[in-house]
Short mmCIF file of C-alpha atoms in Angstrom, two decimals:
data_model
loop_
_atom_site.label_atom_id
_atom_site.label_comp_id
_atom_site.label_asym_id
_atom_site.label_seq_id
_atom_site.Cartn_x
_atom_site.Cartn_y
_atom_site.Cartn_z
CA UNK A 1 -8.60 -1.22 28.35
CA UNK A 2 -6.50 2.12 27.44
CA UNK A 3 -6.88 4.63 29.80
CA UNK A 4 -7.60 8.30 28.77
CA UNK A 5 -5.15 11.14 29.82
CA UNK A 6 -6.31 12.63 32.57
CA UNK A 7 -7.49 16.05 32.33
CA UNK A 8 -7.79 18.71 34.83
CA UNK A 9 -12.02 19.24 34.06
CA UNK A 10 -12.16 15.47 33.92
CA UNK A 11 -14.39 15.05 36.67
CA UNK A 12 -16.91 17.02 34.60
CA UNK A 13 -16.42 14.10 31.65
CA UNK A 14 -20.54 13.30 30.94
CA UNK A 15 -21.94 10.68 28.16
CA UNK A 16 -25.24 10.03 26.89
CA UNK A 17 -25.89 7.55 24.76
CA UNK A 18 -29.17 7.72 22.57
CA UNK A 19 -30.87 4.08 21.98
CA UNK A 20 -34.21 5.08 21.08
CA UNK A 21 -34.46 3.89 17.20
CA UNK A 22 -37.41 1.16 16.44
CA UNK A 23 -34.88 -0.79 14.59
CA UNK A 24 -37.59 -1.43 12.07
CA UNK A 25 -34.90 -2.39 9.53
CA UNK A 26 -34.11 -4.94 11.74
CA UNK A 27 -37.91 -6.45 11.60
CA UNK A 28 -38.91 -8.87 12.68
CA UNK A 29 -35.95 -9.82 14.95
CA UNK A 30 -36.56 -6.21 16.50
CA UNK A 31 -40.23 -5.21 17.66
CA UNK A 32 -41.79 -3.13 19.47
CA UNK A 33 -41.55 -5.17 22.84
CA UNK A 34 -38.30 -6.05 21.84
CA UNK A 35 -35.62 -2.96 20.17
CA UNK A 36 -32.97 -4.28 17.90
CA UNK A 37 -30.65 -2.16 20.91
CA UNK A 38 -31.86 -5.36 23.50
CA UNK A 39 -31.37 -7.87 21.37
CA UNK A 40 -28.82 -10.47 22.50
CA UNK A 41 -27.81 -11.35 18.99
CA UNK A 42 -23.53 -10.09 18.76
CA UNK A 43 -22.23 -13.03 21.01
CA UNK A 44 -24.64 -13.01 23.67
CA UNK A 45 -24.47 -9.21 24.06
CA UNK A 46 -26.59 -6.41 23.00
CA UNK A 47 -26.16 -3.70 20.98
CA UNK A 48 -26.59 -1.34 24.25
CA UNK A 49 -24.35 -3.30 26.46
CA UNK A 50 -21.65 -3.20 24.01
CA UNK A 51 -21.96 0.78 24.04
CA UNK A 52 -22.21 1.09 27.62
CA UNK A 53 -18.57 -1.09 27.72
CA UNK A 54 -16.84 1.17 25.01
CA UNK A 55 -17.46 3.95 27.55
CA UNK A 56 -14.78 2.17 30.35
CA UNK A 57 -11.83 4.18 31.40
CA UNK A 58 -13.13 7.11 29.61
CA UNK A 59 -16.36 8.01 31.66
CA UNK A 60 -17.69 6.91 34.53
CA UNK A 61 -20.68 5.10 34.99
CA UNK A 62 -22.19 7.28 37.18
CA UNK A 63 -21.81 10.12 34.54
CA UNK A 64 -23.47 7.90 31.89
CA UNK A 65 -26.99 8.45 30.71
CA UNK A 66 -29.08 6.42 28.18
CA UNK A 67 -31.61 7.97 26.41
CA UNK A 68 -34.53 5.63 24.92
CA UNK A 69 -37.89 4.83 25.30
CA UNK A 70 -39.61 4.98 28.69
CA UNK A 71 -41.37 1.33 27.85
CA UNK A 72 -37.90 0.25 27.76
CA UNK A 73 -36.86 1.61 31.39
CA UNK A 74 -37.07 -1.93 33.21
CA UNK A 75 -35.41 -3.61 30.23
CA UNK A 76 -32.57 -1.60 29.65
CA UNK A 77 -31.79 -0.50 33.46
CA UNK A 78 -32.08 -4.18 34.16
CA UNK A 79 -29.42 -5.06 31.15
CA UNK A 80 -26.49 -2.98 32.35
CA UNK A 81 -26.30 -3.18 36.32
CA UNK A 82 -24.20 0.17 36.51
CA UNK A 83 -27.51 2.15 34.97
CA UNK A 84 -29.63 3.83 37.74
CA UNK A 85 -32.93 5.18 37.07
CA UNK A 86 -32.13 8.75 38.03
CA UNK A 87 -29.89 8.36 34.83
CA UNK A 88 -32.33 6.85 32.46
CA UNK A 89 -34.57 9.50 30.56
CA UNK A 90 -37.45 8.23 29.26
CA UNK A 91 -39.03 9.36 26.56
CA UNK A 92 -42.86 9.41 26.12
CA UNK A 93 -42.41 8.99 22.38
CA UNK A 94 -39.65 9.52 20.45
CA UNK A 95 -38.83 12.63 18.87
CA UNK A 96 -35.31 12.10 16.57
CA UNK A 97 -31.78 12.84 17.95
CA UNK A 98 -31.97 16.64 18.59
CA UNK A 99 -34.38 16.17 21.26
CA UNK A 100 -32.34 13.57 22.36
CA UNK A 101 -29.24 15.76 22.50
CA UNK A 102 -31.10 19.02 23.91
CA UNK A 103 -32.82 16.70 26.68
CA UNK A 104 -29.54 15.58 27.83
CA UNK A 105 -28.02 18.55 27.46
CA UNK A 106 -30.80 20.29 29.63
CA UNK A 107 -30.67 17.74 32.66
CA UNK A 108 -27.12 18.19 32.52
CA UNK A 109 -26.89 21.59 32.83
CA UNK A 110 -29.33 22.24 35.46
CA UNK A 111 -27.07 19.62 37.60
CA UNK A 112 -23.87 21.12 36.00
CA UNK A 113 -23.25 24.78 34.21
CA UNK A 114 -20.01 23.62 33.51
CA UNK A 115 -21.14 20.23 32.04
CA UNK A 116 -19.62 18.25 28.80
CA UNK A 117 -20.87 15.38 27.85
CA UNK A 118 -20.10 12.56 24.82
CA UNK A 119 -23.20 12.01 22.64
CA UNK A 120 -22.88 8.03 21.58
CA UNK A 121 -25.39 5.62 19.76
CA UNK A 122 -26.50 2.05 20.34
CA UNK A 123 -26.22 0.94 16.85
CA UNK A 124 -22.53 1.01 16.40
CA UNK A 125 -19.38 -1.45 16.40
CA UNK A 126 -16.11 0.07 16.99
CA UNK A 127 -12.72 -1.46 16.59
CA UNK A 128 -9.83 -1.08 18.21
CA UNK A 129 -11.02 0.19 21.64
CA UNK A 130 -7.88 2.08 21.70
CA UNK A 131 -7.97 4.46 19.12
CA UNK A 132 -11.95 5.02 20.05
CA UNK A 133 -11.14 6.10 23.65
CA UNK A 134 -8.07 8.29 22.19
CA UNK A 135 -10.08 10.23 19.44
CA UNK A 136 -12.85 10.54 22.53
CA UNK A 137 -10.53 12.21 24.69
CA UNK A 138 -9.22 14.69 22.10
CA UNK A 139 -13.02 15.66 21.32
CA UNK A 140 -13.73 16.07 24.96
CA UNK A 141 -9.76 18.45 25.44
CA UNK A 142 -11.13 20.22 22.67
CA UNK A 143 -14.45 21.15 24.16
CA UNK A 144 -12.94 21.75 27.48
CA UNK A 145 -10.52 24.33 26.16
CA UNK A 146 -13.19 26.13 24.67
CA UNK A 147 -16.71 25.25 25.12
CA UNK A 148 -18.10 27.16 22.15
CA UNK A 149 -16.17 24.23 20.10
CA UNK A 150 -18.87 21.51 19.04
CA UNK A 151 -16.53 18.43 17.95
CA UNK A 152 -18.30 15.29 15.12
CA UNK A 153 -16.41 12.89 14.61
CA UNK A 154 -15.54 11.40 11.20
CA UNK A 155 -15.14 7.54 10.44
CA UNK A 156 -12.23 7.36 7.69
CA UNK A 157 -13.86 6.01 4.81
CA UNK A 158 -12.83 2.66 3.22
CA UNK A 159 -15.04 2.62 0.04
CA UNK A 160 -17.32 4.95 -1.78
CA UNK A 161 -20.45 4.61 1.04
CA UNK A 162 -23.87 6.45 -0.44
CA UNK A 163 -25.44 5.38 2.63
CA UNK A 164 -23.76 7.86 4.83
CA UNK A 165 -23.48 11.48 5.43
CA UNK A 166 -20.00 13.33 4.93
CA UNK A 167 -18.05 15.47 6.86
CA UNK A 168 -15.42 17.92 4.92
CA UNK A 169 -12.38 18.84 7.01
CA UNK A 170 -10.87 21.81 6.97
CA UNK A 171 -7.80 23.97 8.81
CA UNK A 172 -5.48 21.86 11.39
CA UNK A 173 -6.45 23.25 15.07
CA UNK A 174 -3.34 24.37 16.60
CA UNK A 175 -2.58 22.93 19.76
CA UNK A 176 -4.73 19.59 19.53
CA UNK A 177 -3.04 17.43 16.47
CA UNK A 178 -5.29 15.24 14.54
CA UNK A 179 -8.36 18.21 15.19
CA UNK A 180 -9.61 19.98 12.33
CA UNK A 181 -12.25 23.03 12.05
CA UNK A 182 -15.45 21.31 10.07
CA UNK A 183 -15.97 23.30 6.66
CA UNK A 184 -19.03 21.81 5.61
CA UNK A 185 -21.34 19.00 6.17
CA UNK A 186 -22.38 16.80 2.99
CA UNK A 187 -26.39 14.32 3.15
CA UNK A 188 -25.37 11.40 1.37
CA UNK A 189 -24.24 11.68 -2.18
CA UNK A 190 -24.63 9.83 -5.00
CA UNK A 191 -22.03 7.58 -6.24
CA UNK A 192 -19.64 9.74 -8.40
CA UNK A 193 -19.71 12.11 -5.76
CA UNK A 194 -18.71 9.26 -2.78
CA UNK A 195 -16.23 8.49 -5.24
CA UNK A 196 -14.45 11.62 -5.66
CA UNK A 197 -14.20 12.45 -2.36
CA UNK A 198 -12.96 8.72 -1.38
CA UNK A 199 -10.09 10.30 -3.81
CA UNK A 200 -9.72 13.77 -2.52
CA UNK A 201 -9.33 12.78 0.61
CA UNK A 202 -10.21 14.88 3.65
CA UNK A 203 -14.15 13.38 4.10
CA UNK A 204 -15.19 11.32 6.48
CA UNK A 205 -18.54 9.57 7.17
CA UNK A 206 -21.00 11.13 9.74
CA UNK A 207 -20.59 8.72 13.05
CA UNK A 208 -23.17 10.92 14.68
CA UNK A 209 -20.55 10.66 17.78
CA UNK A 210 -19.72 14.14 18.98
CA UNK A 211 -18.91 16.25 22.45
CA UNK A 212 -20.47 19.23 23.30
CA UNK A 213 -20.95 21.53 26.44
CA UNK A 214 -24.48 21.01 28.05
CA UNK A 215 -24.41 25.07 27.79
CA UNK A 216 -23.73 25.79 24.63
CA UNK A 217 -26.17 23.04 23.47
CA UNK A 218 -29.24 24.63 24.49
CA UNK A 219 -28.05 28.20 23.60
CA UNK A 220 -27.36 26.99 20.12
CA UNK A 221 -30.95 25.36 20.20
CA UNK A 222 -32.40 28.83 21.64
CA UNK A 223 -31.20 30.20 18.19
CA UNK A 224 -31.49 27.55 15.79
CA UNK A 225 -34.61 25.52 17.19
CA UNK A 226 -36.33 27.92 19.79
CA UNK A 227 -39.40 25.39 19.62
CA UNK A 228 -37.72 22.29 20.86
CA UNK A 229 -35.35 25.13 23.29
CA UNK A 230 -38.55 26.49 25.31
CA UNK A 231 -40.20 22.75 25.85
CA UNK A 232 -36.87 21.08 27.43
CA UNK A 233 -36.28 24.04 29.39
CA UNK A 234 -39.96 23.67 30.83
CA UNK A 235 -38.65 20.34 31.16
CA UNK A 236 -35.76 20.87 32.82
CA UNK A 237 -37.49 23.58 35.37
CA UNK A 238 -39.74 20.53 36.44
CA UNK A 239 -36.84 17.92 36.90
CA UNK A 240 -36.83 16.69 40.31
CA UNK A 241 -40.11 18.13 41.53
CA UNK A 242 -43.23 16.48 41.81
CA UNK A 243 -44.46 17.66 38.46
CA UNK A 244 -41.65 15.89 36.68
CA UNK A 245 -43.51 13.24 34.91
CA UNK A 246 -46.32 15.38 34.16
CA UNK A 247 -44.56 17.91 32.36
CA UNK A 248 -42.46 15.90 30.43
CA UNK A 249 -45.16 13.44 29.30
CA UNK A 250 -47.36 16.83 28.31
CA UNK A 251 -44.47 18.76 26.45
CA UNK A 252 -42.33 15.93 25.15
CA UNK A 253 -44.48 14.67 22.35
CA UNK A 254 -44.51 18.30 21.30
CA UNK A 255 -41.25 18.66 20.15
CA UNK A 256 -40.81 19.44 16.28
CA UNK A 257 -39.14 16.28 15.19
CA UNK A 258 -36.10 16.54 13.55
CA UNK A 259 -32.30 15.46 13.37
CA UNK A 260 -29.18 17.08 15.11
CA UNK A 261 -27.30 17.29 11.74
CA UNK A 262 -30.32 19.36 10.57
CA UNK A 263 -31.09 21.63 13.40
CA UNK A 264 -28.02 21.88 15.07
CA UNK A 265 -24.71 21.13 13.11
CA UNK A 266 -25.47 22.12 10.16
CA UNK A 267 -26.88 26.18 11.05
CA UNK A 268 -23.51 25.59 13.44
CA UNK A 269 -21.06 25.35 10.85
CA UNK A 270 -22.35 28.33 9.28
CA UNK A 271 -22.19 30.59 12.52
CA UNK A 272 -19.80 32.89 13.30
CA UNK A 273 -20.25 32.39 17.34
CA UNK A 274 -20.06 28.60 17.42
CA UNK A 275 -16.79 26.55 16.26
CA UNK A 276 -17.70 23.16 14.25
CA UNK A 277 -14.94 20.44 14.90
CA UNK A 278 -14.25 17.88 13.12
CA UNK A 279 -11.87 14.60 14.57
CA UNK A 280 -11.31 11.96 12.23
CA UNK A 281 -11.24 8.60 13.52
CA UNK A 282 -9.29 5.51 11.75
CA UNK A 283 -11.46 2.93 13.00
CA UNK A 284 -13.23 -0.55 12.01
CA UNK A 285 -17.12 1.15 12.62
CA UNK A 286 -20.15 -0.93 11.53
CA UNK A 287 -23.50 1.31 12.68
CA UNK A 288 -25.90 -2.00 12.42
CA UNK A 289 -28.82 -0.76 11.44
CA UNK A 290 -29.79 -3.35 9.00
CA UNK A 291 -29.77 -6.71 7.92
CA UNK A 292 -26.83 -6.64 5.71
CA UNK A 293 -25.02 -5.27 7.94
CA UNK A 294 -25.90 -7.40 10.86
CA UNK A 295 -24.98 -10.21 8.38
CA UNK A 296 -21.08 -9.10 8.02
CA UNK A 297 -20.94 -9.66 11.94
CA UNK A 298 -21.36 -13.52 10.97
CA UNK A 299 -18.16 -15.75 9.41
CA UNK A 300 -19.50 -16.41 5.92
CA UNK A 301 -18.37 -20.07 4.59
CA UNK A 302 -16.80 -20.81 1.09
CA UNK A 303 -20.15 -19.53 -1.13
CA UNK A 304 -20.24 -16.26 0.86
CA UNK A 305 -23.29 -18.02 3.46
CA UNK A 306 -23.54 -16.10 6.73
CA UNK A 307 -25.56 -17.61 9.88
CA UNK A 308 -26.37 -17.54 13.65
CA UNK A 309 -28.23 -21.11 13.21
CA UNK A 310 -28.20 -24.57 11.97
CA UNK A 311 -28.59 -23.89 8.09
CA UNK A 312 -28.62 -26.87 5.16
CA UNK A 313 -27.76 -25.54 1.71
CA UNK A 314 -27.97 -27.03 -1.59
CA UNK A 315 -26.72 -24.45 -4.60
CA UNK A 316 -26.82 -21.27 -2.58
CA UNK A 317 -24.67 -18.15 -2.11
CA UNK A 318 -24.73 -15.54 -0.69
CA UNK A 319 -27.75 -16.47 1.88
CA UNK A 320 -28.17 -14.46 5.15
CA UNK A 321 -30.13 -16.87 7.56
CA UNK A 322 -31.28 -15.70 10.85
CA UNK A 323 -33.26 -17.88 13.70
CA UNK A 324 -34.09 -16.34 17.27
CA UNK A 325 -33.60 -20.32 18.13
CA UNK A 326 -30.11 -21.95 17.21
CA UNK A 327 -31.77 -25.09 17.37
CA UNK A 328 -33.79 -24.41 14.73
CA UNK A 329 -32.72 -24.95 10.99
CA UNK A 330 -32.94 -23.17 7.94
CA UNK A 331 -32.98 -25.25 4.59
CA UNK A 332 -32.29 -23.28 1.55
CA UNK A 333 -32.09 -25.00 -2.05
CA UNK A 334 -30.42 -22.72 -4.86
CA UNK A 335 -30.98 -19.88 -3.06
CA UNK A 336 -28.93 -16.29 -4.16
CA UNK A 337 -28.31 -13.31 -2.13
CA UNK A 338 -31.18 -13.43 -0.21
CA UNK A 339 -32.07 -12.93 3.29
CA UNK A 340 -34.22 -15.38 5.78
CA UNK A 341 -35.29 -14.20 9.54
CA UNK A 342 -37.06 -16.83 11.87
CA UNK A 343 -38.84 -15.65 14.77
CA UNK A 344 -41.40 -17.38 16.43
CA UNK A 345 -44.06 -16.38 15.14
CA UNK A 346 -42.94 -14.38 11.64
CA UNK A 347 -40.67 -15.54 8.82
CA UNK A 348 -39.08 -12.92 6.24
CA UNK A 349 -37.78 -13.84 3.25
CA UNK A 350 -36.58 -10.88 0.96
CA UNK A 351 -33.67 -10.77 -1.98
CA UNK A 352 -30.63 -8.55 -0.45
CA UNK A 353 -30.89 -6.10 -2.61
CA UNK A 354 -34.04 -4.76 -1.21
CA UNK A 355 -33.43 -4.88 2.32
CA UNK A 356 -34.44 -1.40 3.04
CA UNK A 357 -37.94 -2.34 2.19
CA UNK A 358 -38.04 -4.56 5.44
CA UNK A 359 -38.93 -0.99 7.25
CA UNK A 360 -42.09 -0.89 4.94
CA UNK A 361 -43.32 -4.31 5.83
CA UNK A 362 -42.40 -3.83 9.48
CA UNK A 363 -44.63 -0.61 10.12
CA UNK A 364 -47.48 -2.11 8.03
CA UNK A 365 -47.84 -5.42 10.22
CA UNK A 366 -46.67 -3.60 13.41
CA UNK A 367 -47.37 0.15 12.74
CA UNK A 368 -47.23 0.65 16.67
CA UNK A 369 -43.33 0.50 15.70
CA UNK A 370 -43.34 4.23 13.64
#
């Protein structure tokens, strides 16, 4: 694996990587005993483990925390042996990525003033490892040199996505080539808009990857989101100290839930104290959040069918089939751009085209999953 250039706050190098979704999308391969982020379903590896492995040579493990579900502690800790349970934070219930961010960013701190750490996710594929860990290291030089700097980074867009959030680029950083100051941040547009900025040039999709300084994380939150500041600093107070568990089970679920585009970039870029960084990173990056997207991890024979199982077709294209059993098979007859999951005990068949409805179904059989 490459090797990042050594840097003289190295040592203080930090990543978190969030794995907390429901994967409900991913229904009913993904449930609640069972998170899409476990599931051994990219050859043999999870989602997770996959994550934790993009992090070699870059950070080491025992400045690597996952954040996720505390019903997932013995699963996950168990599923990468470097992962200690001092490292693993748990959370009572999940309360969307800024808490995430701001509870990492408060353990980190109290260990480290000087902390910076990588925010990663479980959901994504990245390709080649080499230009990953070289777009890392520039976010983390960046935030080193000046920790009021909080760095994105930006997938280069291949096709006019209306699925993802943008990031405009704006002035070159001197000093740190292929850096750019962030100029504005863009929820996901409709399709003449993707389009013209697929032609402009200079937008890239929202990886929700970034590097930040544990510091400057929970200032910014003492301005932007004082609610969700004050209940991780209680939290932090009572880290390592009998009342631990007790204080973050009581003030945990009370955290306003939001995003950390919403409270935290976005009220960033517009502030005159804070420095919004953009990197842009040419890379093959799948975020697998859904069925059609698991599907394009698949080979797909001559009428475009993609599978992880024994399948028999007769007049069908275009068919996603999915078994939690590779002995078991999946017979379709003049099927079209449709999607079939096996489990043991459920079977879902819906048309491609609305795959985003599998969330819907999956919190009304399993609502335990919102």
């Amino acid at each position: 694996r490459t090797q990042a250039t050594p840097h003289p706050l190295s040592h203080m190098r930090n990543a978190l990587i969030m794995a907390g979704g429901a994967g409900t999308r991913l229904w009913p391969m993904s449930r609640q005993e069972r998170p899409k982020q476990l599931l051994p379903f990219l050859g043999g590896r999870s989602l997770l483990q996959i994550a934790a492995a993009r992090l070699e040579g870059v950070v080491p493990p025992e400045r690597r925390l996952v954040c996720a579900a505390e019903r997932y502690r013995e699963a996950i800790v168990s599923s990468i042996p470097s992962l200690t349970n001092d490292r693993y934070l748990g959370e009572p219930m999940g309360r969307d990525t800024v808490n995430a961010v701001g509870f990492g960013a408060a353990i980190l701190q109290k260990h480290d003033p000087n902390a910076v750490f990588a925010v990663l996710t479980a959901d994504h594929l990245i390709e080649p490892q080499e230009e990953f860990v070289r777009r890392l290291d520039l976010g983390f030089r960046l935030v080193e040199a000046d920790p009021s700097r909080l760095v994105t980074f930006a997938i280069t867009p291949t096709f006019a996505a209306t699925g993802y959030g943008y990031v405009e680029q704006g002035d070159a950083i001197p000093g740190f080539e292929g850096a750019y100051r962030a100029r504005r941040f863009v929820e996901k547009p409709d399709r003449t808009t993707a389009e013209q900025y697929l032609a402009e040039g200079g937008f890239g999709w929202n990886s929700g990857m970034f590097v930040f300084s544990a510091a400057t994380v929970m200032d910014a939150l003492s301005r932007f989101k004082p609610e969700c500041h004050a209940g991780l600093a209680q939290i932090a107070a009572a880290w390592e100290t009998p009342h631990q568990r007790e204080v973050l089970e009581r003030v945990y679920p009370t955290l306003p839930k939001t995003s950390v585009d919403y409270a935290l970039m976005e009220p960033a870029a517009r502030d005159e104290e804070l420095r919004v960084c953009v990197v842009p990173m040419a890379v093959q990056w799948m975020d697998v959040g859904s069925w059609p997207t698991y599907g394009q991890t698949l080979p797909a024979d001559a009428d475009g069918n993609r599978t992880n199982t024994r399948t028999a077709h007769l007049n069908s294209r275009n068919v996603l089939a999915v078994s939690d059993d590779p002995d078991h098979t999946i017979a379709v007859i003049g099927g079209s751009d449709l999607i079939v999951v096996r489990t043991a005990d459920v079977t879902l068949v819906v048309p491609a085209s609305m795959a985003e409805r599998v969330k819907d179904v999956a919190l009304t059989v399993e609502p335990r999953l919102r």
